[in-house]
Short mmCIF file of C-alpha atoms and ligand atoms in Angstrom, two decimals:
data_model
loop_
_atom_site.label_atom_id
_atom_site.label_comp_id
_atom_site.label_asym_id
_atom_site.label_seq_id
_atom_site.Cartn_x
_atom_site.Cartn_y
_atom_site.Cartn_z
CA UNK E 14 -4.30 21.71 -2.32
CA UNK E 15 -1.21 20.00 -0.79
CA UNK E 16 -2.10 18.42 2.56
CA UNK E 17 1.49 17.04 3.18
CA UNK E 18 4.58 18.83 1.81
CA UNK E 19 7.66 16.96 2.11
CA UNK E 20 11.00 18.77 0.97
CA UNK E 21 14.56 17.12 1.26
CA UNK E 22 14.13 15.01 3.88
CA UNK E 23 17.08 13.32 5.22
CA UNK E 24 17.11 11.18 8.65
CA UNK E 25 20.58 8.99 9.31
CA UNK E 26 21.05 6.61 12.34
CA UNK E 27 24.94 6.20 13.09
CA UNK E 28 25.72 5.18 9.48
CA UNK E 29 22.74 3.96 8.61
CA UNK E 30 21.08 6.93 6.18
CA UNK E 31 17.86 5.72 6.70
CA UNK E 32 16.41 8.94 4.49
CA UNK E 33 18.79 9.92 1.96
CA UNK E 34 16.92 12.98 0.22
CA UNK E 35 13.39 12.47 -0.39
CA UNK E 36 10.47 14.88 -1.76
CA UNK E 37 6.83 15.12 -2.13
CA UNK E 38 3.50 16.26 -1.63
CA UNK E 39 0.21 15.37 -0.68
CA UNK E 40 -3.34 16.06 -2.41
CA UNK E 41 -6.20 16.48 0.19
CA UNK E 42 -8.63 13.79 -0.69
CA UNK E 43 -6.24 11.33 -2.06
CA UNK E 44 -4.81 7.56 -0.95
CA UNK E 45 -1.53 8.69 -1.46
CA UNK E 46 0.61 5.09 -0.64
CA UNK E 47 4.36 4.73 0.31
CA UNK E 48 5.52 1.72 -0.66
CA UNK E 49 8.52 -0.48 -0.72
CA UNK E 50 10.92 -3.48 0.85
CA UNK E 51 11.45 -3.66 4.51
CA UNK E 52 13.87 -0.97 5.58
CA UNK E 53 13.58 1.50 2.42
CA UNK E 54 13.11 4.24 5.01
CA UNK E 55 8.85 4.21 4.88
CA UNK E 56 8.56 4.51 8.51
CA UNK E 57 11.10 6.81 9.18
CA UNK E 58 9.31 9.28 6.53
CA UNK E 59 6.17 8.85 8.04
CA UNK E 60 7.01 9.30 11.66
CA UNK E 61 9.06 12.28 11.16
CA UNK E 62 5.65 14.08 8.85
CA UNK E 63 3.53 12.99 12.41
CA UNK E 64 6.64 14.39 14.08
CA UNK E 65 7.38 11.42 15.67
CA UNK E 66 10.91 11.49 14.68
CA UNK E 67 12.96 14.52 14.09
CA UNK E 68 14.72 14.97 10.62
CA UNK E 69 18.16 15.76 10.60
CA UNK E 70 17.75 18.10 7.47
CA UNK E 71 14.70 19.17 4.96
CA UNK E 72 11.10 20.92 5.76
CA UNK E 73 7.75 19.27 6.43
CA UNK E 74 4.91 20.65 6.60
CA UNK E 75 1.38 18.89 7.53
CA UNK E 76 -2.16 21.16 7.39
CA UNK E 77 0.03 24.08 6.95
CA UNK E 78 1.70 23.05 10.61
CA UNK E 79 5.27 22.21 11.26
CA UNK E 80 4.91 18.36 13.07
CA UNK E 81 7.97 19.36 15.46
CA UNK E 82 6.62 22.72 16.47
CA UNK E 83 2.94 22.66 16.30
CA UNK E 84 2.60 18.97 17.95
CA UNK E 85 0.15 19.55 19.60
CA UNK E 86 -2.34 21.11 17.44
CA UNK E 87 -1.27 18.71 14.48
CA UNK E 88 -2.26 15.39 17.16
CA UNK E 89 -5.89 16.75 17.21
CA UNK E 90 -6.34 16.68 13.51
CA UNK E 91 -4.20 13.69 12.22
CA UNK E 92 -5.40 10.01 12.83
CA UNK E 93 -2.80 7.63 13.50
CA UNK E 94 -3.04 4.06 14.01
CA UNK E 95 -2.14 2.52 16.50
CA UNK E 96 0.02 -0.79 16.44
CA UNK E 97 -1.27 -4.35 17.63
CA UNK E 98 0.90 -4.37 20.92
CA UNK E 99 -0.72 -0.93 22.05
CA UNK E 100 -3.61 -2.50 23.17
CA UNK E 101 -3.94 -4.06 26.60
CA UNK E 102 -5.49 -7.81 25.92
CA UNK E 103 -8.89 -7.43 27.90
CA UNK E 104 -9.37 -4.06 27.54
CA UNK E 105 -13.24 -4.39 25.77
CA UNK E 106 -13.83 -2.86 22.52
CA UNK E 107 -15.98 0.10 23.77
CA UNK E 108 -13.50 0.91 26.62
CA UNK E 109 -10.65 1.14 24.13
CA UNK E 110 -12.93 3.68 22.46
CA UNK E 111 -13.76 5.47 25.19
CA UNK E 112 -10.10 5.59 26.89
CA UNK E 113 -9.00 6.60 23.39
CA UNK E 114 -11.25 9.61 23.30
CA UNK E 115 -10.13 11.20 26.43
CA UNK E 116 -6.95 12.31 24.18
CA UNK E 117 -8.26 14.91 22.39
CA UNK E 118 -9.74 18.51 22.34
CA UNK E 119 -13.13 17.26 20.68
CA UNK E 120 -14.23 13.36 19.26
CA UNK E 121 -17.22 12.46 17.26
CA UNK E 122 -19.55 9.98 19.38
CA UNK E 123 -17.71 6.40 19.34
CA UNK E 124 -21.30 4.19 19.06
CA UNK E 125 -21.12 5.97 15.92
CA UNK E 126 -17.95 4.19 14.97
CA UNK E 127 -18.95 0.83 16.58
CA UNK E 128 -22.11 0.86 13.57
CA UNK E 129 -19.68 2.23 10.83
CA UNK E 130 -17.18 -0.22 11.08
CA UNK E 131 -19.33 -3.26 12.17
CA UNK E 132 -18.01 -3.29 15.52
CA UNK E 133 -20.88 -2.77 17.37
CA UNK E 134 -22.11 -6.86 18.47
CA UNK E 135 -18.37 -6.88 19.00
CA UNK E 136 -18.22 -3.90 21.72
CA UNK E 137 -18.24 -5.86 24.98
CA UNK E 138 -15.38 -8.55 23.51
CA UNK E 139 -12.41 -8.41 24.67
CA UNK E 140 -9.34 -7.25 22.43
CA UNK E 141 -7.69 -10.14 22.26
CA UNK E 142 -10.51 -12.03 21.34
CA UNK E 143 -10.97 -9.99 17.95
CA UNK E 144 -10.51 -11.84 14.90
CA UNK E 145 -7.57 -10.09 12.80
CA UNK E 146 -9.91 -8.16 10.59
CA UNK E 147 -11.77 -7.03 13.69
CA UNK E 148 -8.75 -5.91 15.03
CA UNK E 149 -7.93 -3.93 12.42
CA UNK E 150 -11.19 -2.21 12.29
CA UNK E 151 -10.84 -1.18 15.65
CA UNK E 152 -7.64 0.68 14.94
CA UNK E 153 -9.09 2.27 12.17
CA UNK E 154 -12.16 3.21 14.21
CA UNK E 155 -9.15 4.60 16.95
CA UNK E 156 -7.53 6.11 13.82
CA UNK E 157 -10.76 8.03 12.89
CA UNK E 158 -12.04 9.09 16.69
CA UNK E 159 -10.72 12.61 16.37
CA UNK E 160 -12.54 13.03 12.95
CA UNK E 161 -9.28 13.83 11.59
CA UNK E 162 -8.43 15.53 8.24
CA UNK E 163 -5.30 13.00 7.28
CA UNK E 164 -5.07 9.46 8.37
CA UNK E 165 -1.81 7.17 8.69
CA UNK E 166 -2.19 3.62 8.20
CA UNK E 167 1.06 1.50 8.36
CA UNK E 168 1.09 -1.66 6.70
CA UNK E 169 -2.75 -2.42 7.86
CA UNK E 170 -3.41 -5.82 6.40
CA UNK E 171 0.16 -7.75 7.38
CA UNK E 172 -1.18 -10.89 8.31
CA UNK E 173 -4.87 -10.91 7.43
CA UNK E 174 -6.72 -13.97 5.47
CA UNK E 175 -7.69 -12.54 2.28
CA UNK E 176 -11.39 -12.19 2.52
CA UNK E 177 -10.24 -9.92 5.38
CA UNK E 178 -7.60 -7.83 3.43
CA UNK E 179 -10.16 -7.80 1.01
CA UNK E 180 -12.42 -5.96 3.58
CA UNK E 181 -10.03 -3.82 5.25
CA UNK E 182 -9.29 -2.51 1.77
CA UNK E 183 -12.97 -1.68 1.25
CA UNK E 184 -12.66 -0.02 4.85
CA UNK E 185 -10.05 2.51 3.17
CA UNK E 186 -11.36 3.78 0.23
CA UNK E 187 -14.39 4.35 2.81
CA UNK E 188 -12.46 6.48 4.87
CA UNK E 189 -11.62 8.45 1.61
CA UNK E 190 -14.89 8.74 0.58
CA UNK E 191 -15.82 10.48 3.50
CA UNK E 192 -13.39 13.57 2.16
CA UNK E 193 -10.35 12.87 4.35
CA UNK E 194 -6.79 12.14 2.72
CA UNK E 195 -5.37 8.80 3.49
CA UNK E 196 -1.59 7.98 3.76
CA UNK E 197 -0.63 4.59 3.41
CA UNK E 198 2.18 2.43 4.27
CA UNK E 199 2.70 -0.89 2.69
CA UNK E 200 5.31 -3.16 1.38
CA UNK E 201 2.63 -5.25 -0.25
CA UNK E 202 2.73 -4.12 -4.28
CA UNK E 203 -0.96 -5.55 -4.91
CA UNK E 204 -2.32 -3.16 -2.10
CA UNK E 205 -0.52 -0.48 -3.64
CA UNK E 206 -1.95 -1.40 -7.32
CA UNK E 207 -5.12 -1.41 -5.82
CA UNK E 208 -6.07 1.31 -3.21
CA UNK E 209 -3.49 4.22 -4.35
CA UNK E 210 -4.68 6.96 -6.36
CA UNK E 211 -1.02 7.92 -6.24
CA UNK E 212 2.09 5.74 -5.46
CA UNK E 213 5.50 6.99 -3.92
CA UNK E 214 7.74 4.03 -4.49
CA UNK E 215 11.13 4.32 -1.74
CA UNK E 216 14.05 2.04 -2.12
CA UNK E 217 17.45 2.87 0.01
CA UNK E 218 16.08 5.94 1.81
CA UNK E 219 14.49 7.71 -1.92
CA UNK E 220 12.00 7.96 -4.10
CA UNK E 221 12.45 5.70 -7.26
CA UNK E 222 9.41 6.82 -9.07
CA UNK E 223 6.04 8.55 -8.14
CA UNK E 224 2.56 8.44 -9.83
CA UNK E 225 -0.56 7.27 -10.40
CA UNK E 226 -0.59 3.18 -10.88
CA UNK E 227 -1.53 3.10 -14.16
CA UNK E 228 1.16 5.90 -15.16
CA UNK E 229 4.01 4.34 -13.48
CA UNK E 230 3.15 0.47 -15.27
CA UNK E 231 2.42 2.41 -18.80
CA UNK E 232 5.48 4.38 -18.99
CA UNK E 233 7.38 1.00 -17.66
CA UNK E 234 6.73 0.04 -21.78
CA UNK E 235 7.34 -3.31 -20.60
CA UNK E 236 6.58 -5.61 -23.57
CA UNK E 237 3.68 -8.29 -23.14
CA UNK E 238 3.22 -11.87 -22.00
CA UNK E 239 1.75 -14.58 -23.24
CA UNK E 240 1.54 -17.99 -21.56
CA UNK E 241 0.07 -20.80 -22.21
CA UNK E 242 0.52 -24.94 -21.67
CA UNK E 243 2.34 -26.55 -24.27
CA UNK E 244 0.34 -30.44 -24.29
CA UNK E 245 0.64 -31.16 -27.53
CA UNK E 246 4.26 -31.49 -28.18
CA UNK E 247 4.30 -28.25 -30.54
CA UNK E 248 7.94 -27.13 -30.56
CA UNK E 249 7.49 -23.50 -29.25
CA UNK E 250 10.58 -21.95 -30.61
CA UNK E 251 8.14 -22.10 -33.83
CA UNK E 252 7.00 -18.80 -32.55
CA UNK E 253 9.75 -16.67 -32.77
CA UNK E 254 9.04 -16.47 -36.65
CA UNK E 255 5.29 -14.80 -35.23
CA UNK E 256 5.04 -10.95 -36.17
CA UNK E 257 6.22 -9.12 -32.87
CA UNK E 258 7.60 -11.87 -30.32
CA UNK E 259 11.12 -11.38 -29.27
CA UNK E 260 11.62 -13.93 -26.79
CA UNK E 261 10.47 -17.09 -26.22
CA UNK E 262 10.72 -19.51 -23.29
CA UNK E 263 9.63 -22.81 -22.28
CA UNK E 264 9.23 -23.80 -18.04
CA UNK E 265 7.99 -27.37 -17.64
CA UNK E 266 5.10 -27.43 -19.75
CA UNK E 267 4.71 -23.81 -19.96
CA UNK E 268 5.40 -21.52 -23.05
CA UNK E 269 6.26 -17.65 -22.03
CA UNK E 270 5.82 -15.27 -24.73
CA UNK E 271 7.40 -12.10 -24.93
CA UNK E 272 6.37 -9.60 -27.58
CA UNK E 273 4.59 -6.09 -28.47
CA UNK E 274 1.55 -5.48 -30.72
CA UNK E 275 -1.16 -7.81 -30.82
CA UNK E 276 0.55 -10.34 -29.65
CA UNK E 277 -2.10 -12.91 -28.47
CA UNK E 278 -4.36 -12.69 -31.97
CA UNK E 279 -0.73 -13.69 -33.63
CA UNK E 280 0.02 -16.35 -31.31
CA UNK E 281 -3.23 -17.54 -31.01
CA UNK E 282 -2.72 -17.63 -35.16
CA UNK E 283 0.11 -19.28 -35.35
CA UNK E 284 -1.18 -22.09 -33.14
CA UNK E 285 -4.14 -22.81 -34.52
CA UNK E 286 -2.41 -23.03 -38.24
CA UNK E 287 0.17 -26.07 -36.25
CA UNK E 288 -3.60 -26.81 -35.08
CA UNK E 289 -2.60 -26.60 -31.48
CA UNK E 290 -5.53 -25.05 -29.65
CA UNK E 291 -4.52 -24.38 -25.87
CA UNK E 292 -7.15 -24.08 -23.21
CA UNK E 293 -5.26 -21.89 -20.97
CA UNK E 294 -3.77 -18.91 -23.77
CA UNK E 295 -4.06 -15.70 -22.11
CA UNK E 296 -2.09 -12.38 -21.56
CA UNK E 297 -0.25 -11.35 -18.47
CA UNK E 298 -0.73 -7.57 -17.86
CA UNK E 299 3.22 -6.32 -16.55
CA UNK E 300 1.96 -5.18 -12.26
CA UNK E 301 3.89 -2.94 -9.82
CA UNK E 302 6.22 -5.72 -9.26
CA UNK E 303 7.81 -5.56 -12.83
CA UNK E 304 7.58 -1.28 -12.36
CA UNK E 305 10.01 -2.12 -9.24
CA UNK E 306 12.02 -4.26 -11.14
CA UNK E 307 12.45 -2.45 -13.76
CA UNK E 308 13.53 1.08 -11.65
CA UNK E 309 15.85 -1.18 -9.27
CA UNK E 310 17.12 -4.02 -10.88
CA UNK E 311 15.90 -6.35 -7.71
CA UNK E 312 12.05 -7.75 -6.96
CA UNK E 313 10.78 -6.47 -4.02
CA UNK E 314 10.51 -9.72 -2.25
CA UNK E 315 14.01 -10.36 -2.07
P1 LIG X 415 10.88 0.70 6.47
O1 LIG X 415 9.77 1.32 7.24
O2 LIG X 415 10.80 0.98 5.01
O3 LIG X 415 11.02 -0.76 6.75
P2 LIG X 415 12.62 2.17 8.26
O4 LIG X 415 12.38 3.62 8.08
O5 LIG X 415 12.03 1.50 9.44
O6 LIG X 415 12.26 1.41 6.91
O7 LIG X 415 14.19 1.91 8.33
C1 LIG X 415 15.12 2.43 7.37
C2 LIG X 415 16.55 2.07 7.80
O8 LIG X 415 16.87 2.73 9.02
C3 LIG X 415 16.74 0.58 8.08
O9 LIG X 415 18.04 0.23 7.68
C4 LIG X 415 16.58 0.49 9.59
O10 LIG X 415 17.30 -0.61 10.08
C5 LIG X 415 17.17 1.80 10.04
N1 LIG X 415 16.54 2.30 11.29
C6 LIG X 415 15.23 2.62 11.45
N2 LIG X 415 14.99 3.07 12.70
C7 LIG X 415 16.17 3.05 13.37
C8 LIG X 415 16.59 3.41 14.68
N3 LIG X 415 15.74 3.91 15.59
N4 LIG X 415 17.90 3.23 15.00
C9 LIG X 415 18.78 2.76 14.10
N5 LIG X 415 18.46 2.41 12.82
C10 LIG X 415 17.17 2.54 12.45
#
């Protein structure tokens, strides 16, 4: 069942098209994850599905409701989380909870929250005195007051120490578990790789590619690495001759290896017969990063 249905979106500011023409839909149950550089247009498709923004052309529709029309109705059943700045510094954690629940129709208990997301020795501290990962908690605990069916969360761990990220990623695939469908914002690649059951990647206002993580790096065919640390004065370009390598490069004291098949056994082979046995031999596996690469000729960090 499609929770979100997203067809030909287009949003343009001035001359900026901001949404060119983009198209999708979302599973109920899923961590569906939009992802991509700073100013691919994520936002603006995500506040105009919570009907935030108005769409200059194309039809959305969210639990069967149309976000421009049926505001109202769609507020009481979508969680959205806040950003940082919307909370007053001293406001305490159980009074943001509480003011937070006078905005809608009906609200499961928020002590309840406090104990699911570990807030509760936390509820008489001030905002401001949260640590990051506290914070974020708290918006998610916001995000979830309303027991919604769909939750937003835009770019969630920006910022956090990575035990924390670490956590706040356990947090999500919590909130999926408990049956409710999970969009996600991001431009971080690794979060995408890890929480997304299925990935829309934007770049310049339209989807480049959309699947599940593994599908998108598998069909990439990208060919493997191997790396290792060349100590021993071994002239790498030896390998080339190796069954399967097509490329081979040297940085500093590092050898790349680039190759298909079983690459490593007939590196690893080759070595050992100049008897150069390197500690550190092991395969890269190609990411999300190389996926973006590949479909837009730029990394995503640029
Ligand atoms: P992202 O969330 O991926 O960073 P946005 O949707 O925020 O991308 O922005 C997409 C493009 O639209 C960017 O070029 C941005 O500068 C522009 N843009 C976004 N919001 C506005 C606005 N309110 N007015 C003018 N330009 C905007």
């Amino acid at each position: 069942m499609n929770v979100i249905e997203v067809q030909n979106l287009r949003k343009q500011y001035g001359s900026t098209v901001a949404v060119d023409n983009i198209s999708f839909n979302v599973q109920q149950g899923e961590i569906f994850t939009i992802v991509g550089p700073n100013g691919a247009g994520k936002s603006t498709t995500v506040e105009s599905i919570m009907g935030l923004r108005q769409p200059d052309q194309g039809t959305i529709r969210v639990l069967g409701l149309d976000p421009q029309k049926d505001e109202h109705e769609l507020r009481q059943r979508i969680g959205i989380q806040l950003q940082q700045a919307a909370l007053p510094e001293r406001l305490k954690v159980w009074e943001a909870l509480n003011l937070y629940s006078g905005f809608y129709d009906k609200t499961v208990p928020w002590e309840k929250l406090l104990n699911d997301w570990g807030l509760a020795e936390k509820r008489n501290t001030n905002f401001k005195n949260l640590s990051g990962g506290q914070k974020q908690r708290l918006f998610i605990a916001l995000a979830l007051l309303n027991d919604p069916e769909l939750v937003f969360l835009d770019e969630l761990t920006t910022g956090l120490d990575p035990q924390a990220r670490r956590a706040t990623w356990d947090a999500v695939r919590a909130i999926r578990d408990q049956g409710k469908t999970v969009v996600l914002v991001t431009h971080f690649m690794d979060e995408a790789e890890e929480l997304a059951d299925r990935i829309a990647i934007i770049d310049q206002g339209n989807i480049v590619a959309l699947d599940t993580p593994q599908a998108l790096i598998q069909n990439l065919h990208v060919e493997t690495r191997v790396r290792f640390t060349n100590t021993n004065g071994y002239d790498p370009q030896l390998l080339r001759r190796v069954n399967g390598v097509t490329e081979v490069e040297q940085r500093g004291k590092q050898v790349i290896v680039q190759g298909n098949g079983a690459l490593l056994a007939h590196v690893a082979t080759a070595l050992a017969e100049h008897n150069v046995t390197p500690t550190d031999l092991r395969v890269e596996q190609a990411n999300l990063e190389d996926v973006f690469l590949a479909l837009t000729g730029r990394s995503i960090r640029n």
